Structures are given as C-alpha cells and as structure tokens.
mmCIF file of C-alpha atoms in Angstrom:
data_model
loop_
_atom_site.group_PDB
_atom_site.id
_atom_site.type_symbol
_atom_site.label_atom_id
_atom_site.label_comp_id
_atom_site.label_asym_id
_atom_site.label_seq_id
_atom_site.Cartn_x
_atom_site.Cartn_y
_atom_site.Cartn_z
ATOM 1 C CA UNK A 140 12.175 -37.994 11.820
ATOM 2 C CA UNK A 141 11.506 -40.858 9.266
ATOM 3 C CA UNK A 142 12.318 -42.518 6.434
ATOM 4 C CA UNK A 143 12.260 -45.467 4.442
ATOM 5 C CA UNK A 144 14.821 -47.751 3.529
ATOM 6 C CA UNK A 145 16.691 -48.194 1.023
ATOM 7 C CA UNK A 146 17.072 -44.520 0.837
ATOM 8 C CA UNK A 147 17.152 -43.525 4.498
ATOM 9 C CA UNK A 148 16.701 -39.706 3.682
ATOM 10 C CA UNK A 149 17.318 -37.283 6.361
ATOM 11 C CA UNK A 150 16.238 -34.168 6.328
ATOM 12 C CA UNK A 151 16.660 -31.407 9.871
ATOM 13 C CA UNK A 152 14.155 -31.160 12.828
ATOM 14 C CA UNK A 153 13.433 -30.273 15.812
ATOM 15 C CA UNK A 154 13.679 -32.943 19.520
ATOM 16 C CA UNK A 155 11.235 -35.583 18.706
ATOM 17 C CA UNK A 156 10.331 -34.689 15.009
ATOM 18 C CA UNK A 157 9.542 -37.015 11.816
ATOM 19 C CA UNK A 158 9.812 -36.412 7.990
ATOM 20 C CA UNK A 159 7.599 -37.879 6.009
ATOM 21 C CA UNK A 160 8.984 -39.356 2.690
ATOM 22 C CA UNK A 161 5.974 -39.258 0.589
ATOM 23 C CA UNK A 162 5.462 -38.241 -3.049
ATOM 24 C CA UNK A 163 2.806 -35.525 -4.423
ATOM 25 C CA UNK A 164 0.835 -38.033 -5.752
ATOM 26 C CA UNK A 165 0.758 -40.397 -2.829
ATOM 27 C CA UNK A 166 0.614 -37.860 0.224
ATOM 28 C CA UNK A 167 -2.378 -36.998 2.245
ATOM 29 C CA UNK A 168 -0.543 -33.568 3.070
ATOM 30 C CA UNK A 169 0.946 -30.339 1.474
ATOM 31 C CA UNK A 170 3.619 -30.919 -0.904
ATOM 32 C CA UNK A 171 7.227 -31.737 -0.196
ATOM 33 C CA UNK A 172 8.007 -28.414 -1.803
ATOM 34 C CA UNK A 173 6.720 -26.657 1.280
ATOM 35 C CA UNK A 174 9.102 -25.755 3.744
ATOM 36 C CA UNK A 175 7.619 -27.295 6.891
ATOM 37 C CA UNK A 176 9.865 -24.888 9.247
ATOM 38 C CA UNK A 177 8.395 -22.202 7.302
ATOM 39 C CA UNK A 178 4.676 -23.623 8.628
ATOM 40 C CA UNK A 179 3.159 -22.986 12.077
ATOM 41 C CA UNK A 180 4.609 -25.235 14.406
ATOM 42 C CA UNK A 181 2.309 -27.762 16.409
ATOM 43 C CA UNK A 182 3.169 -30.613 18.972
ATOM 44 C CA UNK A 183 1.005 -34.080 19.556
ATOM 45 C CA UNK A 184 0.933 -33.936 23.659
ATOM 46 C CA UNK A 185 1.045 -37.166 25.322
ATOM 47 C CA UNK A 186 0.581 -37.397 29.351
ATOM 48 C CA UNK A 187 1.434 -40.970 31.249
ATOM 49 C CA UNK A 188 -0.073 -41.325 34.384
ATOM 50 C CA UNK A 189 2.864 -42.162 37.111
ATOM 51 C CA UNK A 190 1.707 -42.960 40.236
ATOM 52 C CA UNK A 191 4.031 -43.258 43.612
ATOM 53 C CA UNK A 192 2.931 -46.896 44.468
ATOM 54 C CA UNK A 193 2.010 -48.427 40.748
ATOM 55 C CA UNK A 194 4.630 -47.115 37.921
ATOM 56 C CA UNK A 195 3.634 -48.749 34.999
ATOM 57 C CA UNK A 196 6.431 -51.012 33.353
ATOM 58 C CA UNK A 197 8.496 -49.659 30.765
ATOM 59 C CA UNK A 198 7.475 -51.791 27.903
ATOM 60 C CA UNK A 199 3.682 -51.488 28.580
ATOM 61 C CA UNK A 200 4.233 -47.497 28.775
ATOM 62 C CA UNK A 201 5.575 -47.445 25.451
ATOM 63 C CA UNK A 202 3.306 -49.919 23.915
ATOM 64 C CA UNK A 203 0.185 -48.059 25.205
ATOM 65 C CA UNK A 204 1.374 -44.563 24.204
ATOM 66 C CA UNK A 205 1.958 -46.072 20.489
ATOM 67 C CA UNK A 206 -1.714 -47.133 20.467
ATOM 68 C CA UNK A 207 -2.702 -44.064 21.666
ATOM 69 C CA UNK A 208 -1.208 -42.535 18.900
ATOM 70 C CA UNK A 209 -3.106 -44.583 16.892
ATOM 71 C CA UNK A 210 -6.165 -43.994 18.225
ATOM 72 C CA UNK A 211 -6.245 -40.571 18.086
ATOM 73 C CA UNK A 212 -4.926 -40.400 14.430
ATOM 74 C CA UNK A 213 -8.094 -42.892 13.738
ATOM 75 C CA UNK A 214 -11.141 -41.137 15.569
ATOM 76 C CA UNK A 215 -13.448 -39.765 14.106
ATOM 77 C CA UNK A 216 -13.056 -35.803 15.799
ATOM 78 C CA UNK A 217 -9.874 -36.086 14.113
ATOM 79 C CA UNK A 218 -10.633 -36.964 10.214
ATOM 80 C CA UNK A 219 -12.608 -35.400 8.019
ATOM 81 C CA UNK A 220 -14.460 -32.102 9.417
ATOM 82 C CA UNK A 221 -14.104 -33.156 12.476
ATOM 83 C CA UNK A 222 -13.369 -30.823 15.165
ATOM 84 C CA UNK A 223 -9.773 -31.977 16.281
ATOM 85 C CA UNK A 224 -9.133 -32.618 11.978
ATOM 86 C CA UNK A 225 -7.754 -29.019 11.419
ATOM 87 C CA UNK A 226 -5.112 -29.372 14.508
ATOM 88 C CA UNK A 227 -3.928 -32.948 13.079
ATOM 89 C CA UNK A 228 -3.926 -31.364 9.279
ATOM 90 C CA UNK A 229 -1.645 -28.457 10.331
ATOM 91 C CA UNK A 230 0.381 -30.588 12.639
ATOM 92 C CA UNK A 231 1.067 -33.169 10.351
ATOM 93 C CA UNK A 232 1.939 -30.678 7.283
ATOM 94 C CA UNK A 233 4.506 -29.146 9.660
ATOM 95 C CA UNK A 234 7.627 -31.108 11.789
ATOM 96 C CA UNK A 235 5.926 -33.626 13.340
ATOM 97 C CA UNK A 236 6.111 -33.356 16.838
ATOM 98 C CA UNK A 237 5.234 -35.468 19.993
ATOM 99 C CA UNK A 238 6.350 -34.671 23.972
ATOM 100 C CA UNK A 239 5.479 -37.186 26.712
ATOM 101 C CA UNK A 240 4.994 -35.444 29.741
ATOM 102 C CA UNK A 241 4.162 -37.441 33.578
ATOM 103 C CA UNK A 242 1.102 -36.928 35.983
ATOM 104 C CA UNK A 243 -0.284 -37.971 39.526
ATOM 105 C CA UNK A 244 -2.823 -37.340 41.506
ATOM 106 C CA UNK A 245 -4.478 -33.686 41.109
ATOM 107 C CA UNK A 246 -2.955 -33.357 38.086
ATOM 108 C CA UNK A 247 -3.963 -36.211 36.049
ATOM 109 C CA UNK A 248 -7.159 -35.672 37.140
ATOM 110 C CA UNK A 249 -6.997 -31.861 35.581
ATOM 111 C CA UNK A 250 -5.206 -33.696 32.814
ATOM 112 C CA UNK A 251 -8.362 -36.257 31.902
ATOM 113 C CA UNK A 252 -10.747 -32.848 32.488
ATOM 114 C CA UNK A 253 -9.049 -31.661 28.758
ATOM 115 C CA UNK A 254 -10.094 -33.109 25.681
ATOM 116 C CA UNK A 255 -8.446 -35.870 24.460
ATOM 117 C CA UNK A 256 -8.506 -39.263 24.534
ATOM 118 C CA UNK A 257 -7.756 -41.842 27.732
ATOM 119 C CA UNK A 258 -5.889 -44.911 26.158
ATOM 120 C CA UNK A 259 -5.102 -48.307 28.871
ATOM 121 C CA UNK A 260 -3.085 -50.995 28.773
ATOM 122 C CA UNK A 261 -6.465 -52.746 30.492
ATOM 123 C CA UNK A 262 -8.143 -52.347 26.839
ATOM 124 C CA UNK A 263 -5.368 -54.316 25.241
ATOM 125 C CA UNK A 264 -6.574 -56.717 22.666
ATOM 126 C CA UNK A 265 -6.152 -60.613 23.673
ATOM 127 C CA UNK A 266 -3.728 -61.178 20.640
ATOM 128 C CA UNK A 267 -1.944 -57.755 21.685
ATOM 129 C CA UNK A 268 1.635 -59.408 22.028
ATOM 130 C CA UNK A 269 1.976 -57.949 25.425
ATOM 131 C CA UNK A 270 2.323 -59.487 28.957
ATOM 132 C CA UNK A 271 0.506 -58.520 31.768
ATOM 133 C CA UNK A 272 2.309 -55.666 34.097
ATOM 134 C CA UNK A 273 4.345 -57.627 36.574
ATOM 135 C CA UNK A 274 6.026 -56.578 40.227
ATOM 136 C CA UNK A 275 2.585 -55.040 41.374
ATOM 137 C CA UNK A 276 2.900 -52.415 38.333
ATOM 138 C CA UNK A 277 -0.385 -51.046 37.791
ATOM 139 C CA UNK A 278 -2.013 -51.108 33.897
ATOM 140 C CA UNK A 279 -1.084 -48.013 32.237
ATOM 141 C CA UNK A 280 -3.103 -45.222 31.018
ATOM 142 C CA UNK A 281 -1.670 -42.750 28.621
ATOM 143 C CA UNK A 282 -4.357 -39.552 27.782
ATOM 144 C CA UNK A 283 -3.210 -38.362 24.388
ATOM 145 C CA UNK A 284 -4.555 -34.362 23.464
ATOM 146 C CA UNK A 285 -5.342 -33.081 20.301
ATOM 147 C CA UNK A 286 -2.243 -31.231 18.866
ATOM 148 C CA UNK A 287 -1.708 -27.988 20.092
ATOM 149 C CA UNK A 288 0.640 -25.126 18.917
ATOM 150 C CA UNK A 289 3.979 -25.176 20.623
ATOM 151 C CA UNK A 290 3.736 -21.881 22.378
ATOM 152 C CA UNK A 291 -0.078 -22.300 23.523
ATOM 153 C CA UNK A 292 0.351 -25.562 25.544
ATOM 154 C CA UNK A 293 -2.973 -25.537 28.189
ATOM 155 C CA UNK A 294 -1.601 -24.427 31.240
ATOM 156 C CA UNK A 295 -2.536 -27.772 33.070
ATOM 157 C CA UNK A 296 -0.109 -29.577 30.624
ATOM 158 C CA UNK A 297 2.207 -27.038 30.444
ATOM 159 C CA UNK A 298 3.122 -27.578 34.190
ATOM 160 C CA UNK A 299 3.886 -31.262 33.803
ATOM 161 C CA UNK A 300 7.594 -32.449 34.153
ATOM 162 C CA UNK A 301 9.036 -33.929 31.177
ATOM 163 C CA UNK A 302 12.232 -35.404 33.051
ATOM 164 C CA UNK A 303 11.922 -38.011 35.250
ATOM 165 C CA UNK A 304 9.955 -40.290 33.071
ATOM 166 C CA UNK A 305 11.828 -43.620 34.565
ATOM 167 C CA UNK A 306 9.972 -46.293 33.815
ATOM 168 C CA UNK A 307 11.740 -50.291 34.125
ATOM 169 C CA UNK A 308 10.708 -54.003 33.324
ATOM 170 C CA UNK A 309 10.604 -56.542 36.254
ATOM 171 C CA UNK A 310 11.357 -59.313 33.210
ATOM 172 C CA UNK A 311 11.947 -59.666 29.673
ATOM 173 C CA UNK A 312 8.477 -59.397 27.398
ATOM 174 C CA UNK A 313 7.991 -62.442 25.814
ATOM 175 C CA UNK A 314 8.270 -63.159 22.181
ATOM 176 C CA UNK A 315 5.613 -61.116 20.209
ATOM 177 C CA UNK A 316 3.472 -63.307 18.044
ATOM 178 C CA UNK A 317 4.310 -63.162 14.013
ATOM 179 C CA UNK A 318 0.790 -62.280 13.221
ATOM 180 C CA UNK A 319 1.048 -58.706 15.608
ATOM 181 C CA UNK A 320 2.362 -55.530 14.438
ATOM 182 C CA UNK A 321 5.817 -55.190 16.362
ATOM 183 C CA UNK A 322 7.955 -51.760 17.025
ATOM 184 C CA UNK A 323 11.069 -52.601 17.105
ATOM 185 C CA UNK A 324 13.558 -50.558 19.566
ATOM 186 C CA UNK A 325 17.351 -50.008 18.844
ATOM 187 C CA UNK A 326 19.079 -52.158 21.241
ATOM 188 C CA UNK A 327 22.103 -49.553 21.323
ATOM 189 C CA UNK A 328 20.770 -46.604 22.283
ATOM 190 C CA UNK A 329 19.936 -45.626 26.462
ATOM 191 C CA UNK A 330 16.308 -43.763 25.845
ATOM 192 C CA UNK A 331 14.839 -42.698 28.754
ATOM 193 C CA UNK A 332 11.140 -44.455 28.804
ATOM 194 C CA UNK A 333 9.492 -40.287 27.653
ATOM 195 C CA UNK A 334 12.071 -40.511 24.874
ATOM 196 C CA UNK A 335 11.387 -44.060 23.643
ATOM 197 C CA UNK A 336 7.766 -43.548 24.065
ATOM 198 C CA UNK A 337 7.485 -40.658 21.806
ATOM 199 C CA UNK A 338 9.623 -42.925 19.543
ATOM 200 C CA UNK A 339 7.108 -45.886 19.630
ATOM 201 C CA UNK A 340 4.247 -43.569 18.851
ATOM 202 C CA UNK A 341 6.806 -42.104 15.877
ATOM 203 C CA UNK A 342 7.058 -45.851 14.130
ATOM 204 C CA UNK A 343 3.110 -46.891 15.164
ATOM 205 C CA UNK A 344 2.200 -43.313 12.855
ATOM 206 C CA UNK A 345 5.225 -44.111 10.272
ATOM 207 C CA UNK A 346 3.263 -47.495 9.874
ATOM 208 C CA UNK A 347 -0.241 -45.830 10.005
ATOM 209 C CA UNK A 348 0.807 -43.767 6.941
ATOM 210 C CA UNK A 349 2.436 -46.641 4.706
ATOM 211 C CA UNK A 350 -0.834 -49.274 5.370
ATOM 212 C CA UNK A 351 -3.248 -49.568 2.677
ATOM 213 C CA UNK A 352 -6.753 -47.953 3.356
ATOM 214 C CA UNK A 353 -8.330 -51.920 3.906
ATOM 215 C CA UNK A 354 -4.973 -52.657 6.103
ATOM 216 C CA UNK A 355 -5.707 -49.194 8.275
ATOM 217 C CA UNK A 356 -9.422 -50.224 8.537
ATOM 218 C CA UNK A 357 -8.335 -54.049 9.702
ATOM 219 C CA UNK A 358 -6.002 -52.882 12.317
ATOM 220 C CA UNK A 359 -8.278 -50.391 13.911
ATOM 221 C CA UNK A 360 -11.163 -53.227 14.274
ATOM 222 C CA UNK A 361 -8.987 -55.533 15.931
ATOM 223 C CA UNK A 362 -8.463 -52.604 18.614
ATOM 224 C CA UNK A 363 -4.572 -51.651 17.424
ATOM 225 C CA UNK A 364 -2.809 -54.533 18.599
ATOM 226 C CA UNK A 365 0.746 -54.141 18.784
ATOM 227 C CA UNK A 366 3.827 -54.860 20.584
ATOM 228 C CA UNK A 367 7.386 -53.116 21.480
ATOM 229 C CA UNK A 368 10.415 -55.231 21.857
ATOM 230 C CA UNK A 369 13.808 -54.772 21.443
ATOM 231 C CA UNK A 370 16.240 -57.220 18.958
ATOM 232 C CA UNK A 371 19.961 -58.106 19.248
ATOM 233 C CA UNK A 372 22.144 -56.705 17.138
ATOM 234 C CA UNK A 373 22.214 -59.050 14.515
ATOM 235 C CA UNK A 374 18.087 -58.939 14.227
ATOM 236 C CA UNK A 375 18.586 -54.799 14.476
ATOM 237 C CA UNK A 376 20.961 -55.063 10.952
ATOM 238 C CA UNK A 377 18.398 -57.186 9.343
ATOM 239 C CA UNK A 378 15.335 -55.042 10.467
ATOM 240 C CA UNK A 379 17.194 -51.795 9.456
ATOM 241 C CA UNK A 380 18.290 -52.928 5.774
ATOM 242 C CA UNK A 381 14.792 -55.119 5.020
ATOM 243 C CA UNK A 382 12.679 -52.057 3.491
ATOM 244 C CA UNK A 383 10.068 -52.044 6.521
ATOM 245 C CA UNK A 384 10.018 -48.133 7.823
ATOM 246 C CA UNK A 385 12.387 -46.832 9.937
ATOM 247 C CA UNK A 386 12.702 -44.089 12.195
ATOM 248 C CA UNK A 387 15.284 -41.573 12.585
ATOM 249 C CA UNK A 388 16.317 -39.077 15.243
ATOM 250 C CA UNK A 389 17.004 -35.447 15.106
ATOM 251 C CA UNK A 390 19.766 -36.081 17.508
ATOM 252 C CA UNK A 391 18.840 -32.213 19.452
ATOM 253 C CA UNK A 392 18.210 -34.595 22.522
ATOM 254 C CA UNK A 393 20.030 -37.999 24.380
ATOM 255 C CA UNK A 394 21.149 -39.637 20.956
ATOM 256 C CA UNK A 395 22.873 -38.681 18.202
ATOM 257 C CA UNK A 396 21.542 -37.170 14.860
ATOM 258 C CA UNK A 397 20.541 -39.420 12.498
ATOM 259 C CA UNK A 398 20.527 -42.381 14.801
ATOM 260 C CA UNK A 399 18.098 -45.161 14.129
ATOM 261 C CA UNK A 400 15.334 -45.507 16.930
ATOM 262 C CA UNK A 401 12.501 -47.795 15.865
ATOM 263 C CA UNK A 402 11.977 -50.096 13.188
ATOM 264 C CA UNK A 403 7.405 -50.152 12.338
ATOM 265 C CA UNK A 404 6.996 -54.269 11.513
ATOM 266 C CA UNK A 405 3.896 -54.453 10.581
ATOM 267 C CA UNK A 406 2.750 -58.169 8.698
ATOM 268 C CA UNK A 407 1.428 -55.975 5.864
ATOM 269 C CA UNK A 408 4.473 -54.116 4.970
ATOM 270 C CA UNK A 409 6.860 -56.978 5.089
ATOM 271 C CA UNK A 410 8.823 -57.545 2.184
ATOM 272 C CA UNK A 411 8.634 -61.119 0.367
#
C-alpha cells in the first residue's frame, strides 16, 4: 500500500497492494468513501524473462519492471477510451495489485504472443542512472499485461512460477545522478527480487500519481528514466520523514505489515 508522509496512513490489503491517499477533489478515481474490497478485484501482471545462461541482475530487473509500469500506465490503449483504459480504471479504483511472475523459453515466447507491452533494459535512456548488466547478465526484458481480474488470469500466465525469482548484483550500482528520478529500497528488509520488483513498480506509480500533468508529460519524453538503489540507514530515516511518497506493505507476504519498502524521489516532488 501507500502513503504519504507526514501522515503515513495505513489502511488493510491484500500481498502486494497500495492505497492511494488522495482527496475527492484531487483524485482521478472513485471516492475514498468506496470500499475498494467491496469492488471487483483486478491484478497488474508483470512477467521477467529468466533465462538459464543470462539472468538479468537484480537491480536492472527491478529498475526495468518500474518503467514498465510506467509505460503501460502512460500509453495511449490505456487512457482515455482506449481499449486497455477500462481494465486500468477498475484496477486502480480497487486494491491495487501487481504479481511478478518468471519465463523462459516456450513460455515467454507464449507470454510476448498476449497483449501487453515488452519493456528492456536495452531501451534505457543515456541519463537513466543505471549501469550496464555486468558478469555476462543479459539486458532485461520485463512484458507488462493489461490488468486482468484475479480469478481470470490467461492460462499462459497463469502457469508461470512466482517463486524462484532470484535475481543478484555482480557489484554495487553506482551513484544515481541528482537530476534522475530514484526508488529508493529499504536497506532492512530481505525481498526476494519478484517482491522488490513489484515494490519498485509500487513507488514508480505512487510518483506517477503525485507529478503534475507538465511533470508526467516531461518524464515520459525523456523515455522514464529512473534508477533503484538502496541507502544506509541513516539516508533511509531522512528519506522516510522528508515528505517524498512512501510505500507501505501489507505485510500478508516476507515482511511485516506496515513495513516501509520504497521511498518514490522524484526531483519534482522534493521538498525545499
């Protein structure tokens, strides 16, 4: 789920889910007085592609499936009267929900045969923050799907594992630029990478939604760029207490409830 400081307001929800804090007056969705467990249920699929010989690294897995996020939220079959805008609308009025699920082979290939969208590290924008996959790592492709209810998953998703999403970094990521967007990781909690890449693309939407329309429009021309790192703990305090949004978890899987997963730091939303 997610909120924003100072008020870090929790509210229940299902593995993986957000909460938006929004007013009437200021939200693109159905009212807050809506019970959004009372509304039918959808979930944002995301598939990685994990190949035997050329895992992606961690860190490039989660940035990519952040963007992906973004991309989708931003195309055009998914605004307006689009025909993926109904699926988003609905999803987004109800617990927002995202599972990362892992494919090889024959089955990414049935994967990429569904509509959706095919998002790679190999696209990444030259001031993206990000360093080239290292240790013969091969770029990353994340296929995001239009949402889909969560009892009528498409059989060729439904199959995918969800476990076994182990993803590592040969080396530290350098320093992300000030200028880039960063999503900033809880250096406390032990997130498997499917866990912490649903997370990501939780703080890249949380950040979507607070952006002005001119800040939205900027951010999608210069292709998304973005970067994932994780703080100490000192940098963590700061980021949690400075006003920028912050993500919170359910706790129904691997962490506990309420726990703070992401910080969104994105140069228009800092404070001062």
């Amino acid at each position: 789920m997610i909120c924003r400081n100072p008020s870090l307001r929790q509210a229940g929800g299902a593995p993986g889910t957000l909460d938006r804090v929004t007013s009437a007056e200021t939200s693109p969705f159905r009212h807050e007085a809506v019970s959004r467990d009372a509304l039918p249920q959808f979930v944002l699929p995301l598939v990685v592609r994990v190949e035997r010989g050329s895992p992606p690294t961690r860190t490039d897995a989660l940035r990519t499936a952040a963007r992906a996020v973004l991309i989708l939220l931003a195309d055009e079959r998914a605004t307006g009267e689009g025909p993926w805008a109904r699926a988003v609308r609905d999803w987004q009025d109800a617990r927002i929900r995202k599972v990362v699920r892992r494919a090889r082979g024959a089955e990414w290939r049935r994967a990429e045969a569904l509509p959706g969208i095919t998002v790679t590290s190999a696209e990444r924008p030259a001031a993206g923050g990000a360093a080239a996959p290292a240790g013969g790592a091969g770029p990353t492709e994340v296929r995001v799907f239009p949402p889909v209810p969560l009892d009528g998953w498409p059989r060729d998703l439904a199959r995918l594992q969800v476990s076994g999403t182990d993803l590592d970094d040969p080396a530290p990521p350098p320093p992300a630029p000030p200028e880039v967007p960063v999503l900033w990781l809880a250096p406390d909690l032990g997130m498997t990478a499917g866990k912490a890449m649903a997370q990501a693309g939780h703080g890249a939407q949380l950040a979507w939604w607070e952006l002005s329309a001119a800040d939205r429009a900027a951010w999608r021309a210069a292709g998304f760029p973005l970067a994932v790192r994780t703080p100490g703990p000192e940098r963590w305090a700061e980021l949690t207490a400075s006003g920028l949004p912050v993500v919170r978890d359910a706790g129904y899987t691997e962490i506990a409830a309420g726990s703070c997963t992401v910080v969104a730091d994105h140069p228009a939303l800092r404070r001062g």
